[in-house]
Amino acid sequence: MTQLPDAHAIHPAALDLGRRFAAAGHELSLVGGPVRDLFLGRPALDLDFTTDATPDETLAVVTGWADAVWEIGRAFGTIGMRRGDAQLEVTTYRAEAYDPGSRKPQVAFGDSLEDDLYRRDFTINAMALRLPDLELVDPHGGIKDLHARALRTPGTPEDSFSDDPLRMMRAARFASQLDVEVAPEVREAMTGMAERIGIVSAERVREELVKLVCGVRPRRGVDLLVSTGLADVVLPEVPALRLETDEHHRHKDVYQHSLTVMEQAAALETGPEGPVPGPDFPLRFAALMHDIGKPATRRFGTDGAVTFRHHETVGAKLTAKRMRALRFDNDTTRTVSRLVELHMRFYGYGDAEWTDSAVRRYVRDAGECLERLHRLTRADVTSRNRRKVNRLSAAYDDLEARIAELSAREELDAVRPELDGERIMAVLGVPPGPVVGRAYRFLLELRLDEGELGAEEAERRLRAWAADAL
């Protein structure tokens, strides 16, 4: 027999709302993810409810009770509200489906809780708790599947994915977030219907991808996208990493390497007070994408060696292009593509000792990405040769020590010339224009190469440069 959640585990706002709906003669049930999370022992502040009340009737019940109400989802039967620290959404029983050529669901209201549960994506999300009595409604065996860590659909997966193709992405997201196994019939339907994900808006796909990458098992989620063909539509650069090999040209499996780097990068995230609190999407996604420039740059040498020269530069451009297609914001796109571009920078110095100038340039080029770059570079070492791994780790330890040492003497996170634009114009007697920019870049290179010189010496060097360059 299934042990129902203790009433104390349920947010008091949910119980209170249930009593208000009952008093008004309406049904109300906590439904979907919040019910699943109660049985998993996970907290849920975003609470979803379903009801036989219309949106107008819902508004009548919650007006004066909720601290804030919003009606942005009213056309879909949803009224949102806030009560204390809880976010609540109440949706009228409904059924929704996709027109084959449409990006938006077509909504029709239903009249029973059981019919509403049948239309939901997976059995583990097709459970409800009637309020305020906490009666469990589980017509499709969601509790059983939750215990078995299995992902199944209430009806046939083909019908479910036809209603909303985004559910295929959601299956991969749950594989990552909840560490569940996708049932064989679900995987088969995902594979057969993968192309249909193309009708879903880029914004909805992006949101599922972010949640997947930030899950506890991102490798499982990404691998499911690739193996079913969904990634060929939404993230084609990743399956392209499965480069063919032959007996004459050997190199590591770039696809599996990228998944391992993503896992290792996630393991290097910090707690909330650290420099890279996890889960950190930019770090994880950069780790997944860091080698996507390799297919385009692969070259075979006459000796059988394989090279991927400048793959980091090509990969950064491909990453930015894909993220723009998925409607990522500019800041996230810049951060991820910059990490991809810089992930080989550490190796460019070889075994040579890091000079002060090299350290300054490394920090300057990384900018706000430095802490993430530290972790991406370390995660990129996946060799089974422990001696090589230990050597590279020690070398990066040395670099971080050098950065800390120089930071103690200089403000490395804000390296800039000792003369600003106004002073440059005054020293050279020039108006605003290209000359000021050239002079600024000269002084910046001087600062990076030699450290702090003092304003007087910087002015002397600037005049000497101008005498030759202008």
Coordinates of C-alpha atoms in Angstrom, one line a residue:
M1 CA 0.0 0.0 0.0
T2 CA 1.3 3.5 -0.9
Q3 CA 2.2 5.7 2.0
L4 CA 0.5 9.1 1.4
P5 CA 2.5 12.2 2.2
D6 CA 2.0 13.7 5.6
A7 CA -0.1 16.8 5.6
H8 CA 2.8 18.7 7.2
A9 CA 4.9 18.0 4.1
I10 CA 2.4 19.9 2.0
H11 CA 2.6 23.7 1.8
P12 CA -0.1 25.2 4.1
A13 CA -1.2 27.5 1.2
A14 CA -2.2 24.4 -0.8
L15 CA -4.3 23.0 2.0
D16 CA -5.9 26.4 2.7
L17 CA -6.7 26.8 -1.0
G18 CA -8.3 23.4 -1.1
R19 CA -10.6 24.3 1.7
R20 CA -11.6 27.5 0.0
F21 CA -12.5 25.7 -3.3
A22 CA -14.4 23.1 -1.4
A23 CA -16.4 25.7 0.4
A24 CA -17.2 27.3 -2.9
G25 CA -18.5 24.0 -4.3
H26 CA -15.5 23.2 -6.6
E27 CA -13.0 20.4 -6.9
L28 CA -9.3 21.2 -6.4
S29 CA -6.3 18.8 -6.7
L30 CA -2.6 19.2 -6.4
V31 CA -1.3 17.7 -9.6
G32 CA 1.8 16.8 -11.6
G33 CA 5.3 17.6 -10.5
P34 CA 4.5 18.8 -7.0
V35 CA 2.8 15.4 -6.2
R36 CA 5.7 13.5 -7.7
D37 CA 8.2 15.5 -5.6
L38 CA 6.2 14.9 -2.4
F39 CA 6.7 11.2 -2.9
L40 CA 10.4 11.8 -3.6
G41 CA 10.8 13.9 -0.5
R42 CA 11.7 17.0 -2.5
P43 CA 10.4 20.5 -1.6
A44 CA 8.1 22.3 -4.1
L45 CA 7.3 26.0 -3.8
D46 CA 5.8 26.2 -7.3
L47 CA 2.5 24.5 -6.8
D48 CA 0.2 23.3 -9.7
F49 CA -3.5 22.6 -9.2
T50 CA -6.3 21.5 -11.5
T51 CA -10.0 22.2 -10.9
D52 CA -13.4 21.9 -12.4
A53 CA -13.8 25.7 -11.8
T54 CA -13.6 28.0 -14.8
P55 CA -11.0 30.8 -14.8
D56 CA -13.7 33.3 -13.7
E57 CA -14.8 31.0 -10.9
T58 CA -11.2 30.6 -9.8
L59 CA -10.7 34.3 -9.7
A60 CA -13.7 34.7 -7.5
V61 CA -12.3 32.1 -5.0
V62 CA -8.8 33.6 -4.7
T63 CA -9.5 37.3 -4.9
G64 CA -8.7 38.7 -1.5
W65 CA -6.9 35.6 -0.4
A66 CA -3.9 35.7 -2.8
D67 CA -1.2 38.3 -2.3
A68 CA -1.0 38.8 -6.0
V69 CA -2.8 37.4 -9.0
W70 CA -1.9 37.3 -12.7
E71 CA -4.0 36.2 -15.7
I72 CA -1.3 35.8 -18.4
G73 CA -2.3 32.1 -18.9
R74 CA -6.0 32.7 -18.8
A75 CA -6.6 31.8 -22.5
F76 CA -5.2 28.3 -21.5
G77 CA -7.4 28.1 -18.4
T78 CA -4.6 29.1 -16.0
I79 CA -4.7 31.6 -13.2
G80 CA -1.4 32.3 -11.4
M81 CA -1.0 33.7 -7.9
R82 CA 1.3 34.2 -5.0
R83 CA 0.5 33.5 -1.4
G84 CA 3.4 34.2 1.0
D85 CA 6.5 32.4 -0.3
A86 CA 4.5 30.0 -2.6
Q87 CA 3.8 30.4 -6.3
L88 CA 0.5 28.7 -7.3
E89 CA -1.1 28.0 -10.6
V90 CA -4.7 26.8 -10.9
T91 CA -5.8 25.4 -14.3
T92 CA -9.2 24.3 -15.4
Y93 CA -9.5 20.6 -16.4
R94 CA -8.4 20.5 -20.0
A95 CA -7.2 18.5 -23.0
E96 CA -4.8 20.0 -25.4
A97 CA -3.3 18.9 -28.7
Y98 CA -1.1 20.2 -31.5
D99 CA -2.3 20.9 -34.9
P100 CA 0.3 19.1 -37.1
G101 CA 1.6 22.4 -38.5
S102 CA 1.2 24.6 -35.4
R103 CA 3.7 25.6 -32.8
K104 CA 1.0 26.3 -30.2
P105 CA -1.3 23.9 -28.4
Q106 CA -5.0 24.0 -29.1
V107 CA -6.9 24.0 -25.8
A108 CA -10.3 22.6 -24.9
F109 CA -11.5 22.5 -21.3
G110 CA -12.5 19.1 -19.8
D111 CA -14.9 18.2 -17.0
S112 CA -13.1 15.4 -15.0
L113 CA -9.9 14.9 -13.1
E114 CA -9.3 11.5 -14.6
D115 CA -9.5 12.8 -18.2
D116 CA -7.2 15.7 -17.2
L117 CA -4.6 13.2 -15.9
Y118 CA -4.8 11.1 -19.0
R119 CA -3.6 14.0 -21.2
R120 CA -0.5 14.6 -19.1
D121 CA 3.0 13.7 -20.3
F122 CA 4.2 10.8 -18.1
T123 CA 2.7 8.6 -15.5
I124 CA 4.9 9.9 -12.7
N125 CA 3.4 13.3 -13.5
A126 CA -0.2 12.0 -13.9
M127 CA -1.0 11.7 -10.2
A128 CA -3.1 14.0 -8.1
L129 CA -4.0 14.7 -4.5
R130 CA -7.6 15.8 -4.0
L131 CA -7.7 18.7 -1.5
P132 CA -8.2 19.2 1.2
D133 CA -8.7 15.4 2.0
L134 CA -5.4 14.3 0.5
E135 CA -7.0 11.5 -1.5
L136 CA -4.4 10.1 -4.0
V137 CA -5.6 9.7 -7.6
D138 CA -3.2 7.5 -9.6
P139 CA -5.1 5.8 -12.5
H140 CA -1.9 5.1 -14.6
G141 CA 0.4 3.6 -12.0
G142 CA 2.6 6.6 -11.5
I143 CA 3.7 5.6 -8.0
K144 CA 4.7 2.1 -9.3
D145 CA 6.8 3.7 -12.1
L146 CA 8.3 6.2 -9.7
H147 CA 9.5 3.4 -7.5
A148 CA 10.8 1.5 -10.5
R149 CA 12.5 4.7 -11.8
A150 CA 10.7 4.2 -15.1
L151 CA 9.4 6.8 -17.5
R152 CA 6.2 5.8 -19.3
T153 CA 3.2 7.7 -20.8
P154 CA -0.4 7.4 -19.6
G155 CA -1.6 6.4 -23.1
T156 CA 0.5 5.5 -26.1
P157 CA 3.7 7.5 -26.4
E158 CA 2.8 8.2 -30.0
D159 CA -0.4 9.9 -29.0
S160 CA 1.3 11.8 -26.2
F161 CA 4.1 13.1 -28.4
S162 CA 1.6 14.0 -31.2
D163 CA -0.3 16.1 -28.7
D164 CA 2.9 18.0 -27.7
P165 CA 6.2 17.0 -29.3
L166 CA 8.1 18.9 -26.6
R167 CA 7.3 15.9 -24.4
M168 CA 10.1 14.1 -26.2
M169 CA 12.6 16.7 -25.0
R170 CA 11.0 16.5 -21.6
A171 CA 11.6 12.8 -21.5
A172 CA 15.3 13.4 -21.9
R173 CA 15.2 16.2 -19.3
F174 CA 13.6 13.8 -16.7
A175 CA 16.2 11.2 -17.5
S176 CA 18.7 13.8 -16.4
Q177 CA 16.9 15.4 -13.6
L178 CA 15.3 12.4 -11.9
D179 CA 17.8 9.7 -13.0
V180 CA 15.0 7.6 -14.5
E181 CA 15.1 5.0 -17.4
V182 CA 12.9 5.7 -20.4
A183 CA 10.7 2.8 -21.2
P184 CA 11.5 1.0 -24.5
E185 CA 8.2 2.0 -26.1
V186 CA 8.9 5.6 -25.2
R187 CA 12.4 5.5 -26.7
E188 CA 11.0 3.9 -29.8
A189 CA 8.4 6.6 -30.2
M190 CA 10.9 9.3 -29.7
T191 CA 13.1 7.9 -32.4
G192 CA 10.3 7.5 -34.9
M193 CA 8.9 11.0 -34.2
A194 CA 12.1 13.0 -33.7
E195 CA 11.6 15.2 -36.7
R196 CA 8.3 16.5 -35.2
I197 CA 10.3 18.4 -32.5
G198 CA 10.9 20.9 -35.4
I199 CA 7.4 22.4 -35.0
V200 CA 8.1 23.4 -31.4
S201 CA 9.3 27.0 -30.7
A202 CA 13.0 27.5 -30.1
E203 CA 12.3 29.1 -26.7
R204 CA 10.5 26.0 -25.4
V205 CA 13.2 23.7 -26.6
R206 CA 15.9 25.9 -25.0
E207 CA 14.1 25.8 -21.6
E208 CA 14.1 22.0 -21.6
L209 CA 17.7 21.9 -22.8
V210 CA 18.8 24.1 -19.9
K211 CA 17.0 22.0 -17.4
L212 CA 18.5 18.8 -18.9
V213 CA 22.0 20.1 -18.8
C214 CA 21.6 21.2 -15.2
G215 CA 20.2 17.9 -14.1
V216 CA 21.9 15.3 -11.8
R217 CA 22.6 13.0 -14.8
P218 CA 23.2 15.3 -17.8
R219 CA 25.1 12.7 -19.7
R220 CA 22.1 10.4 -19.7
G221 CA 19.8 13.1 -21.0
V222 CA 22.2 14.2 -23.8
D223 CA 22.9 10.7 -24.8
L224 CA 19.1 10.1 -25.1
L225 CA 18.7 13.1 -27.3
V226 CA 21.5 11.8 -29.6
S227 CA 20.5 8.2 -29.7
T228 CA 16.9 9.0 -30.6
G229 CA 17.8 11.5 -33.3
L230 CA 16.3 14.5 -31.4
A231 CA 19.7 16.1 -31.2
D232 CA 20.0 16.0 -35.0
V233 CA 17.1 18.5 -35.0
V234 CA 17.8 20.7 -32.0
L235 CA 21.5 20.4 -31.4
P236 CA 23.1 18.8 -34.5
E237 CA 26.7 19.8 -33.6
V238 CA 26.7 17.2 -30.7
P239 CA 25.9 14.0 -32.7
A240 CA 28.3 15.3 -35.3
L241 CA 31.1 14.6 -32.8
R242 CA 30.7 10.9 -33.4
L243 CA 33.6 10.9 -35.8
E244 CA 34.3 7.8 -37.7
T245 CA 37.7 6.2 -37.2
D246 CA 39.7 3.6 -39.1
E247 CA 42.7 1.5 -38.4
H248 CA 45.1 4.0 -40.0
H249 CA 43.8 7.2 -38.3
R250 CA 43.2 6.8 -34.6
H251 CA 41.9 9.4 -32.2
K252 CA 39.8 9.4 -29.1
D253 CA 36.0 9.2 -29.3
V254 CA 35.2 13.0 -29.4
Y255 CA 31.6 12.5 -28.5
Q256 CA 32.2 10.3 -25.4
H257 CA 35.0 12.6 -24.5
S258 CA 32.7 15.6 -24.5
L259 CA 30.1 13.9 -22.3
T260 CA 32.9 13.0 -19.8
V261 CA 34.2 16.6 -19.8
M262 CA 30.7 17.8 -19.1
E263 CA 30.4 15.4 -16.2
Q264 CA 33.8 16.3 -14.8
A265 CA 33.1 20.0 -15.1
A266 CA 29.8 19.6 -13.2
A267 CA 31.8 17.8 -10.5
L268 CA 34.1 20.9 -10.1
E269 CA 31.2 23.3 -9.4
T270 CA 31.1 24.9 -6.0
G271 CA 28.5 25.4 -3.3
P272 CA 26.4 28.5 -3.1
E273 CA 29.2 30.6 -1.6
G274 CA 31.9 29.5 -4.1
P275 CA 32.9 31.2 -7.3
V276 CA 30.9 28.8 -9.6
P277 CA 27.8 27.7 -7.7
G278 CA 26.3 24.6 -9.3
P279 CA 24.4 23.7 -11.3
D280 CA 26.1 26.1 -13.7
F281 CA 24.7 26.0 -17.2
P282 CA 27.4 28.0 -19.0
L283 CA 30.2 25.8 -17.6
R284 CA 28.3 22.6 -18.4
F285 CA 27.2 23.6 -21.8
A286 CA 30.6 24.9 -22.8
A287 CA 32.1 21.5 -21.7
L288 CA 29.6 19.7 -23.9
M289 CA 30.2 22.0 -26.9
H290 CA 34.0 22.7 -26.5
D291 CA 35.1 20.3 -29.3
I292 CA 32.3 20.9 -31.8
G293 CA 34.8 22.6 -34.1
K294 CA 36.7 19.3 -34.6
P295 CA 34.6 17.7 -37.4
A296 CA 35.2 20.8 -39.6
T297 CA 38.9 21.0 -38.8
R298 CA 39.9 17.3 -38.9
R299 CA 42.9 16.7 -41.1
F300 CA 44.9 13.5 -41.7
G301 CA 48.6 13.5 -41.8
T302 CA 50.7 11.2 -44.0
D303 CA 52.0 9.6 -40.8
G304 CA 48.5 8.6 -39.7
A305 CA 48.2 11.5 -37.2
V306 CA 45.0 13.4 -36.9
T307 CA 44.9 17.1 -36.3
F308 CA 42.2 19.6 -35.4
R309 CA 44.0 22.9 -35.7
H310 CA 42.0 26.0 -34.6
H311 CA 39.0 23.9 -33.7
E312 CA 38.4 26.1 -30.7
T313 CA 37.9 29.2 -32.9
V314 CA 35.6 27.4 -35.2
G315 CA 33.8 25.8 -32.3
A316 CA 33.2 29.1 -30.6
K317 CA 31.5 30.5 -33.8
L318 CA 29.4 27.3 -34.2
T319 CA 28.4 27.5 -30.5
A320 CA 27.3 31.1 -30.8
K321 CA 25.3 30.4 -33.9
R322 CA 23.5 27.4 -32.3
M323 CA 22.7 29.4 -29.1
R324 CA 21.3 32.3 -31.1
A325 CA 19.1 29.8 -33.0
L326 CA 17.8 28.6 -29.7
R327 CA 17.1 32.2 -28.6
F328 CA 19.6 32.3 -25.7
D329 CA 20.3 35.7 -24.2
N330 CA 23.4 37.5 -25.4
D331 CA 25.3 37.3 -22.1
T332 CA 24.9 33.6 -21.8
T333 CA 25.8 33.1 -25.5
R334 CA 29.0 35.3 -25.1
T335 CA 30.0 33.4 -21.9
V336 CA 29.7 29.9 -23.4
S337 CA 31.3 30.8 -26.8
R338 CA 34.1 32.5 -25.0
L339 CA 34.8 29.5 -22.9
V340 CA 34.9 27.3 -26.0
E341 CA 37.3 29.7 -27.7
L342 CA 39.6 29.8 -24.7
H343 CA 39.6 26.1 -23.7
M344 CA 42.9 25.4 -25.4
R345 CA 44.7 28.5 -24.3
F346 CA 46.4 26.8 -21.4
Y347 CA 48.0 24.2 -23.7
G348 CA 49.4 26.9 -25.9
Y349 CA 52.1 27.6 -23.4
G350 CA 53.4 24.0 -23.4
D351 CA 55.8 23.1 -20.7
A352 CA 57.4 26.5 -20.6
E353 CA 57.4 28.5 -17.4
W354 CA 54.6 31.0 -17.2
T355 CA 55.9 34.5 -17.4
D356 CA 54.2 37.4 -15.7
S357 CA 53.1 38.7 -19.1
A358 CA 51.5 35.4 -20.0
V359 CA 49.6 35.2 -16.8
R360 CA 48.3 38.7 -17.2
R361 CA 47.1 37.9 -20.7
Y362 CA 45.4 34.7 -19.6
V363 CA 43.5 36.5 -16.9
R364 CA 42.7 39.5 -19.1
D365 CA 41.4 37.3 -22.0
A366 CA 39.3 35.1 -19.6
G367 CA 37.8 38.2 -17.8
E368 CA 34.7 37.2 -15.9
C369 CA 35.0 33.6 -17.3
L370 CA 38.2 32.9 -15.4
E371 CA 36.8 30.7 -12.7
R372 CA 34.7 28.7 -15.2
L373 CA 37.8 28.5 -17.5
H374 CA 39.8 27.0 -14.6
R375 CA 37.2 24.2 -14.3
L376 CA 36.7 23.6 -18.0
T377 CA 40.4 23.3 -18.6
R378 CA 40.8 20.8 -15.7
A379 CA 37.7 18.9 -16.8
D380 CA 39.1 18.6 -20.4
V381 CA 41.7 16.0 -19.2
T382 CA 40.2 12.6 -19.7
S383 CA 43.3 10.5 -20.4
R384 CA 43.6 7.1 -18.8
N385 CA 47.3 7.8 -18.5
R386 CA 47.6 8.8 -14.8
R387 CA 51.1 10.2 -15.2
K388 CA 49.8 12.6 -17.9
V389 CA 46.8 13.5 -15.9
N390 CA 48.9 14.3 -12.8
R391 CA 51.4 16.3 -14.9
L392 CA 48.7 18.5 -16.4
S393 CA 47.0 18.9 -13.0
A394 CA 50.2 20.0 -11.4
A395 CA 50.9 22.4 -14.3
Y396 CA 47.5 24.0 -13.8
D397 CA 48.0 24.1 -10.1
D398 CA 51.1 26.1 -10.8
L399 CA 49.2 28.5 -13.1
E400 CA 46.5 29.2 -10.5
A401 CA 49.3 29.8 -7.9
R402 CA 50.9 32.3 -10.2
I403 CA 47.6 34.0 -10.8
A404 CA 47.1 34.3 -7.0
E405 CA 50.6 35.5 -6.5
L406 CA 50.3 38.2 -9.2
S407 CA 46.8 39.2 -8.0
A408 CA 48.3 39.9 -4.6
R409 CA 50.6 42.4 -6.2
E410 CA 48.3 43.8 -8.9
E411 CA 44.6 44.2 -9.7
L412 CA 44.7 41.4 -12.4
D413 CA 40.9 41.3 -12.7
A414 CA 40.9 44.9 -13.9
V415 CA 44.2 45.2 -16.0
R416 CA 44.1 48.4 -18.0
P417 CA 46.5 51.0 -19.2
E418 CA 47.8 53.5 -16.7
L419 CA 46.6 56.4 -18.9
D420 CA 42.9 56.8 -19.8
G421 CA 41.6 58.2 -23.0
E422 CA 41.5 61.8 -21.7
R423 CA 45.1 61.7 -20.6
I424 CA 46.2 60.1 -23.9
M425 CA 44.6 63.0 -25.9
A426 CA 46.2 65.5 -23.5
V427 CA 49.7 64.0 -23.8
L428 CA 49.6 63.6 -27.6
G429 CA 47.5 66.7 -28.3
V430 CA 45.0 64.8 -30.5
P431 CA 41.2 64.9 -30.7
P432 CA 39.0 61.8 -30.1
G433 CA 39.5 59.3 -32.9
P434 CA 41.3 56.2 -34.2
V435 CA 44.7 57.5 -32.9
V436 CA 43.4 57.4 -29.3
G437 CA 42.3 53.7 -29.8
R438 CA 45.7 52.7 -31.2
A439 CA 47.5 54.5 -28.4
Y440 CA 45.3 52.8 -25.8
R441 CA 46.0 49.4 -27.3
F442 CA 49.8 50.1 -27.2
L443 CA 49.6 51.1 -23.5
L444 CA 47.6 48.0 -22.7
E445 CA 50.2 45.7 -24.4
L446 CA 52.8 47.5 -22.4
R447 CA 50.9 47.0 -19.2
L448 CA 50.5 43.3 -19.9
D449 CA 54.1 42.8 -20.8
E450 CA 55.8 44.8 -18.1
G451 CA 53.3 45.4 -15.3
E452 CA 52.9 48.7 -13.6
L453 CA 55.3 51.4 -14.9
G454 CA 53.9 54.6 -13.2
A455 CA 52.1 57.4 -15.0
E456 CA 55.3 59.4 -15.8
E457 CA 57.1 56.4 -17.4
A458 CA 53.9 55.5 -19.3
E459 CA 53.7 59.0 -20.7
R460 CA 57.4 58.9 -21.8
R461 CA 56.8 55.5 -23.6
L462 CA 53.6 56.9 -25.2
R463 CA 55.5 59.9 -26.7
A464 CA 58.3 57.6 -28.0
W465 CA 55.7 55.3 -29.6
A466 CA 53.9 58.3 -31.2
A467 CA 57.1 59.7 -32.6
D468 CA 57.6 56.4 -34.6
A469 CA 54.0 55.4 -35.3
L470 CA 52.3 58.6 -36.2

